[in-house]
Tab-separated table of C-alpha atoms in Angstrom:
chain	number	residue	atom	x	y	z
A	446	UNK	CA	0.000	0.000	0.000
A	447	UNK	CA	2.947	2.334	0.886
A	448	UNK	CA	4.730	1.703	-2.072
A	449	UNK	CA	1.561	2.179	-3.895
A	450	UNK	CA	0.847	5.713	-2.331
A	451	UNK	CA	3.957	6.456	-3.106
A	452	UNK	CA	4.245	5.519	-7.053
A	453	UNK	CA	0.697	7.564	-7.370
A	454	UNK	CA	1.078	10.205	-4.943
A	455	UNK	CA	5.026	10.545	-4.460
A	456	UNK	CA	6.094	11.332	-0.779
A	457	UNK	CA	3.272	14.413	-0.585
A	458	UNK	CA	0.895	11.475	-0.657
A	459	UNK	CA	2.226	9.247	2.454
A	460	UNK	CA	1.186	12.296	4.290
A	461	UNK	CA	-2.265	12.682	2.780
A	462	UNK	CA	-4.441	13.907	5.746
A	463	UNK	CA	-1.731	15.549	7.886
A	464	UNK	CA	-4.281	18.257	8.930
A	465	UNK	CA	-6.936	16.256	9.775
A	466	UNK	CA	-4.688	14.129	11.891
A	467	UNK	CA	-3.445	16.752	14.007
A	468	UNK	CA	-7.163	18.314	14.687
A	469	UNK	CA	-7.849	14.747	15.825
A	470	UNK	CA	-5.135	14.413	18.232
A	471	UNK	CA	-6.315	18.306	19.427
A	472	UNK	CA	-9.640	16.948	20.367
A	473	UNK	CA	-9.555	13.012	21.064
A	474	UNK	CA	-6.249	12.782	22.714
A	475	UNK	CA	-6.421	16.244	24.708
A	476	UNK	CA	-9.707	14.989	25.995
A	477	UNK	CA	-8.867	11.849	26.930
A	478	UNK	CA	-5.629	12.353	28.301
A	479	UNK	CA	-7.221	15.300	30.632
A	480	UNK	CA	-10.355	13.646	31.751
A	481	UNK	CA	-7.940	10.847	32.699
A	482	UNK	CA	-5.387	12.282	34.518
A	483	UNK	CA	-8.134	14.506	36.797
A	484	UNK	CA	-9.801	11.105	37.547
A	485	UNK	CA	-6.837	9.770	38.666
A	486	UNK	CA	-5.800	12.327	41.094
A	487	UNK	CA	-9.077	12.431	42.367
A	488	UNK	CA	-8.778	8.805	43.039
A	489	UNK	CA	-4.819	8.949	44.145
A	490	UNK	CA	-4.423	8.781	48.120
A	491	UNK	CA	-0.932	9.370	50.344
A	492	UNK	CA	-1.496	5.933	51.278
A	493	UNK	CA	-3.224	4.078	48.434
A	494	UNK	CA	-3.503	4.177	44.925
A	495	UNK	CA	-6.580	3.306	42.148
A	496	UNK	CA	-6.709	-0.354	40.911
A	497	UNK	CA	-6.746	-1.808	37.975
A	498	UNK	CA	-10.582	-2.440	37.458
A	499	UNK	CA	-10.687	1.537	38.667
A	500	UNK	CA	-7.906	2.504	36.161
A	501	UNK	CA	-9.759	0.878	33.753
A	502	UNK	CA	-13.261	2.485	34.547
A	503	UNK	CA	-11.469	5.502	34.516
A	504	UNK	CA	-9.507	5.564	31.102
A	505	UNK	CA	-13.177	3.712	30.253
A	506	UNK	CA	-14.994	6.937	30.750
A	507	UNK	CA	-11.818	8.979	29.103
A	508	UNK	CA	-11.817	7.064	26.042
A	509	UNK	CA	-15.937	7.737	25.682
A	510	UNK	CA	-15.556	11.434	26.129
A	511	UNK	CA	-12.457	11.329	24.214
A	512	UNK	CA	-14.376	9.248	21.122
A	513	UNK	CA	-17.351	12.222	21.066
A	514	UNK	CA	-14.969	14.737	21.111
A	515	UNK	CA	-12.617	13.774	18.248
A	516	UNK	CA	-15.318	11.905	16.201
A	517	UNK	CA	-15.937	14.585	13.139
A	518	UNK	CA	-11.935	14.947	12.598
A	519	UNK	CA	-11.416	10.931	12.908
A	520	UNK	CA	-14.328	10.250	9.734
A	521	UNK	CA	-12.254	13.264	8.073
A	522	UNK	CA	-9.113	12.026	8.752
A	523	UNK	CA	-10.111	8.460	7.530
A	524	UNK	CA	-11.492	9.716	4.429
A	525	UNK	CA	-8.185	11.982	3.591
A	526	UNK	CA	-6.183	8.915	3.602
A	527	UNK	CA	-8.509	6.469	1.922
A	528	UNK	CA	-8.458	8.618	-1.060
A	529	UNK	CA	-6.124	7.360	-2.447
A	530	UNK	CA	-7.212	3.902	-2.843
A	531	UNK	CA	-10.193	5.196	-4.559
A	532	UNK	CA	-9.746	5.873	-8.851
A	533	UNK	CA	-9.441	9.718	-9.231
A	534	UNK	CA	-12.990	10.444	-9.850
A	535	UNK	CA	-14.481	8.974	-6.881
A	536	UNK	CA	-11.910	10.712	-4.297
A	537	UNK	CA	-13.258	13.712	-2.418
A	538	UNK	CA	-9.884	15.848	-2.525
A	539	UNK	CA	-10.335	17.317	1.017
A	540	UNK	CA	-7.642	20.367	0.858
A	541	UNK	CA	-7.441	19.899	4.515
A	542	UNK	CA	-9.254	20.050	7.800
A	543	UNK	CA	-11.035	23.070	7.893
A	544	UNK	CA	-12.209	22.778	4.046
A	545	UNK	CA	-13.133	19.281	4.886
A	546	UNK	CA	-15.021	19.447	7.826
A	547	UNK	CA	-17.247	22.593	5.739
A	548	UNK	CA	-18.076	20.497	2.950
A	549	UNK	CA	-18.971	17.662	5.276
A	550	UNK	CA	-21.798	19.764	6.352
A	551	UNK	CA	-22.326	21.652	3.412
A	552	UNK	CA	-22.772	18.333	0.790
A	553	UNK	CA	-24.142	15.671	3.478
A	554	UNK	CA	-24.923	17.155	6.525
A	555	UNK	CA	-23.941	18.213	10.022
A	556	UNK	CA	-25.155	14.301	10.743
A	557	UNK	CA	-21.916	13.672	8.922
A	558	UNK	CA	-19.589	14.367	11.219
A	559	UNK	CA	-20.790	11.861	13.221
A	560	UNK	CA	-21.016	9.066	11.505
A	561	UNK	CA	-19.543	6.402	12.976
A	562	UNK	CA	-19.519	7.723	16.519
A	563	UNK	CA	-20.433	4.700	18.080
A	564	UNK	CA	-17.528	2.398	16.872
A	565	UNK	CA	-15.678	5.027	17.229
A	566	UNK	CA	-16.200	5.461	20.781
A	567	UNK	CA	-15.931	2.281	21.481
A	568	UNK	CA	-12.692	2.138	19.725
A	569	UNK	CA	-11.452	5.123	22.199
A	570	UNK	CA	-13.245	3.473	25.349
A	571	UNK	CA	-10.827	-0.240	24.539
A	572	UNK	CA	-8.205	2.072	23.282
A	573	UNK	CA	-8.251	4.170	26.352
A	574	UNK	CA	-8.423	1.759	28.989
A	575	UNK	CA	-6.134	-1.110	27.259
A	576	UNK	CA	-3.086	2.285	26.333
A	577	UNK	CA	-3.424	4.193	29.470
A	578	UNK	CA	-4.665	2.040	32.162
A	579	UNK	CA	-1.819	-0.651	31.063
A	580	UNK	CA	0.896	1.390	30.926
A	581	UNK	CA	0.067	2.705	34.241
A	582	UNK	CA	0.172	-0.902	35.463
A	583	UNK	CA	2.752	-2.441	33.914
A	584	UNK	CA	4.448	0.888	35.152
A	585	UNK	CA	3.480	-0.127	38.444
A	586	UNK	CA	4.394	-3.667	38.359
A	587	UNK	CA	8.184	-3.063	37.581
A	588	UNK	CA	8.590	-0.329	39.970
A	589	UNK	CA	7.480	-2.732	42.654
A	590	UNK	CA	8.644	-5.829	41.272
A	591	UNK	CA	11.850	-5.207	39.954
A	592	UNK	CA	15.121	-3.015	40.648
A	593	UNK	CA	14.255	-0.176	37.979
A	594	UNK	CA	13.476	3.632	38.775
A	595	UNK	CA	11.090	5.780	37.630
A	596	UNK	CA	13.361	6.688	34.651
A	597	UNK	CA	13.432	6.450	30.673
A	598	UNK	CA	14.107	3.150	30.734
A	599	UNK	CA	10.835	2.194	32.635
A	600	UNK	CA	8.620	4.786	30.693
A	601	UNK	CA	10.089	3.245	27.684
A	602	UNK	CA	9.277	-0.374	29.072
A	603	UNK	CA	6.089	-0.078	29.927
A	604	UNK	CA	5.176	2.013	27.227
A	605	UNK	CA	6.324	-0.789	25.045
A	606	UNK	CA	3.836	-3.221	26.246
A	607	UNK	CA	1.034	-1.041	26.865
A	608	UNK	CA	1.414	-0.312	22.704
A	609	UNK	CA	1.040	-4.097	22.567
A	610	UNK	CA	-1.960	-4.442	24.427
A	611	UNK	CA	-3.747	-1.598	22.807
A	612	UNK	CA	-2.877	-2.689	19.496
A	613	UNK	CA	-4.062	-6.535	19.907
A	614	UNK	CA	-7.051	-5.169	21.674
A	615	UNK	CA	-8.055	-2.128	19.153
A	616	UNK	CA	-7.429	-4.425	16.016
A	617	UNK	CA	-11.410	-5.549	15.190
A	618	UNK	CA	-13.102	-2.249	16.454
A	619	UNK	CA	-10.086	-0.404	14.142
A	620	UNK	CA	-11.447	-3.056	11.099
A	621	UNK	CA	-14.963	-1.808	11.792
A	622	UNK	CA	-14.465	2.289	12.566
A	623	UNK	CA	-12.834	2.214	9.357
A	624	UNK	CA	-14.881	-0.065	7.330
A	625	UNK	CA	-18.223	2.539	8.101
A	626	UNK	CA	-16.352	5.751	7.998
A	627	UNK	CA	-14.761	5.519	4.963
A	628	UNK	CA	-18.395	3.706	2.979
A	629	UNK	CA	-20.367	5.852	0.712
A	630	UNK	CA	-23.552	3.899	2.097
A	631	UNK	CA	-24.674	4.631	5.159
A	632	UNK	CA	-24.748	1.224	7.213
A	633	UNK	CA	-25.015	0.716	10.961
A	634	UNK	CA	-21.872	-1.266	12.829
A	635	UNK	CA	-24.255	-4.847	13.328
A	636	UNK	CA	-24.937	-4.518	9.276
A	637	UNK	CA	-21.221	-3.988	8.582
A	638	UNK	CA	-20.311	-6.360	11.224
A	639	UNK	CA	-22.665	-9.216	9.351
A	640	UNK	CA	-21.347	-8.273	6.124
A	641	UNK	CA	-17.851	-8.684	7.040
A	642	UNK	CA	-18.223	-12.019	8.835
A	643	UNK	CA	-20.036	-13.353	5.911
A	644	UNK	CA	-17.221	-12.128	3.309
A	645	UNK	CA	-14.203	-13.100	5.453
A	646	UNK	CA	-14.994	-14.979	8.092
A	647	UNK	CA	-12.998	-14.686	11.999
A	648	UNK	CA	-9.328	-13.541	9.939
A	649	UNK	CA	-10.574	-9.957	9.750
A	650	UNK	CA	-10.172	-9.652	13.779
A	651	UNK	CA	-7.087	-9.247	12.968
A	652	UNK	CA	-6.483	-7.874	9.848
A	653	UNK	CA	-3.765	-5.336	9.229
A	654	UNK	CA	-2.568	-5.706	12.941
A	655	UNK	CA	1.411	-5.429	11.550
A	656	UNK	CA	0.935	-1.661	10.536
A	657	UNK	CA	-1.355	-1.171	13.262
A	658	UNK	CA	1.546	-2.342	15.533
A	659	UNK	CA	4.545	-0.293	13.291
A	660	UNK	CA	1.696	3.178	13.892
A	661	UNK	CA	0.805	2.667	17.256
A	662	UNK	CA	3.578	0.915	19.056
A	663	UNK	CA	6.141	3.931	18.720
A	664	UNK	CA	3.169	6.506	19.265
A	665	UNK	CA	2.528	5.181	22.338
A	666	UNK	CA	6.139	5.360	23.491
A	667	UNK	CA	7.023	8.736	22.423
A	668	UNK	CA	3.437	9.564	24.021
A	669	UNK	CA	3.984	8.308	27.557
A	670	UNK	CA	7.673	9.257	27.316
A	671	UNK	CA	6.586	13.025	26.549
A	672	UNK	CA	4.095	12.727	28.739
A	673	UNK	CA	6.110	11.698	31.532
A	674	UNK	CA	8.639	14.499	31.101
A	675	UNK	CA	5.716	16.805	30.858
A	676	UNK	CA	4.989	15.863	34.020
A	677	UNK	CA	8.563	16.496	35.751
A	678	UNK	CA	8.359	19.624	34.042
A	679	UNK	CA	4.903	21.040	35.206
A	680	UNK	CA	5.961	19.406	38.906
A	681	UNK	CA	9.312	21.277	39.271
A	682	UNK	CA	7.435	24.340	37.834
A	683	UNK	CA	4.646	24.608	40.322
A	684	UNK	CA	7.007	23.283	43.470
A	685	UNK	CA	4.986	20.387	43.816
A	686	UNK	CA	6.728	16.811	44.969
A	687	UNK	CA	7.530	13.814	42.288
């Protein structure tokens, strides 16, 4: 597919959907990544800290608000890069976000944008809780279980694994979200769900979870790692204790 992109398109096209992209991580990630972190201080004790069924509840209800938020960039972001699998005079030819997201509402509808919002949300709920909630475990577990610090190394680590988890968990919603988003037809997830079972069996699970893995294994690193020095930062800034 890369190579393909890339004999069409040349190198502008492996970035098709840039824009879009970025106004998704604004709104989905921001939002999920805030609502989070509040929970969990609200949660976080001198003397105890939140389990893992209330980590998960937590990054749960992140993910959800996260989903809503970021839904009408996500359908705009899938349909910027599925353009170019499509022959020239079916693709849309978004410019970028803000020209795409208008003529979403303009040609089809405000309704548009949220298209897909249910798989999509319940994309961000498992993504959420299986990226955030893991990593804060598996962060846990080799503070506490082995000699490491609370350093690169375990960020990294942990990271690592949570990017695992997330990507074996995410791989038949991530079939699905894109499946409706990027159809002409409007079709509800059990109608695409039935279609695809009937056309490809149980191997669609997991479909496509290599480049999943190659995307979201190193975001999730550099995102916990910058997130984690983020941290440090606004601590030392405010006077506040590690």
């Amino acid at each position: 597919m890369a190579a393909h992109i890339f004999q069409t398109d040349g190198m502008i096209g492996l970035y098709r959907g840039l824009s879009a992209s970025i106004l998704r991580q604004m709104t989905y990630s921001t939002t999920r990544f805030g609502v989070y972190e509040e929970l969990k201080d609200l949660f976080t004790t001198s003397v105890r800290s939140p389990s893992l069924p209330t980590l998960i509840a937590m990054a749960s209800t992140s993910g959800l608000l996260g989903g809503i938020a970021g839904n009408p960039a996500d359908v705009l972001n899938v349909r910027m890069q599925h353009d170019a699998a499509l022959p020239p005079s079916e693709r849309r030819n978004y410019k970028n976000a803000v020209e795409g997201l208008g003529r979403m509402a303009r040609e089809e509808g405000v309704k548009t944008l949220w298209k897909g919002v249910w798989p999509n949300s319940a994309r961000a709920v498992l993504m959420t809780a299986s990226q955030l909630a893991s990593y804060d475990s598996f962060k846990r577990m080799l503070l506490e279980k082995t000699s490491m610090q609370d350093d690169l190394r375990t960020h990294f680590t942990a990271s690592f694994m949570a990017g695992f988890v997330a990507t074996t968990v995410c791989s038949p919603v991530d079939v699905i979200k894109t499946r409706i988003m990027s159809a002409k037809e409007s079709a509800g997830m059990m109608q695409c769900l039935s279609g695809i079972f009937q056309r490809e069996g149980v191997g669609w699970m997991f479909r496509g979870w290599v480049p999943s893995f190659i995307r979201l294994g190193p975001h999730t690193v550099a995102t916990f790692l910058f997130l984690e020095q983020h941290k440090k930062m606004y601590r030392h800034l405010k006077g506040l204790g590690e």
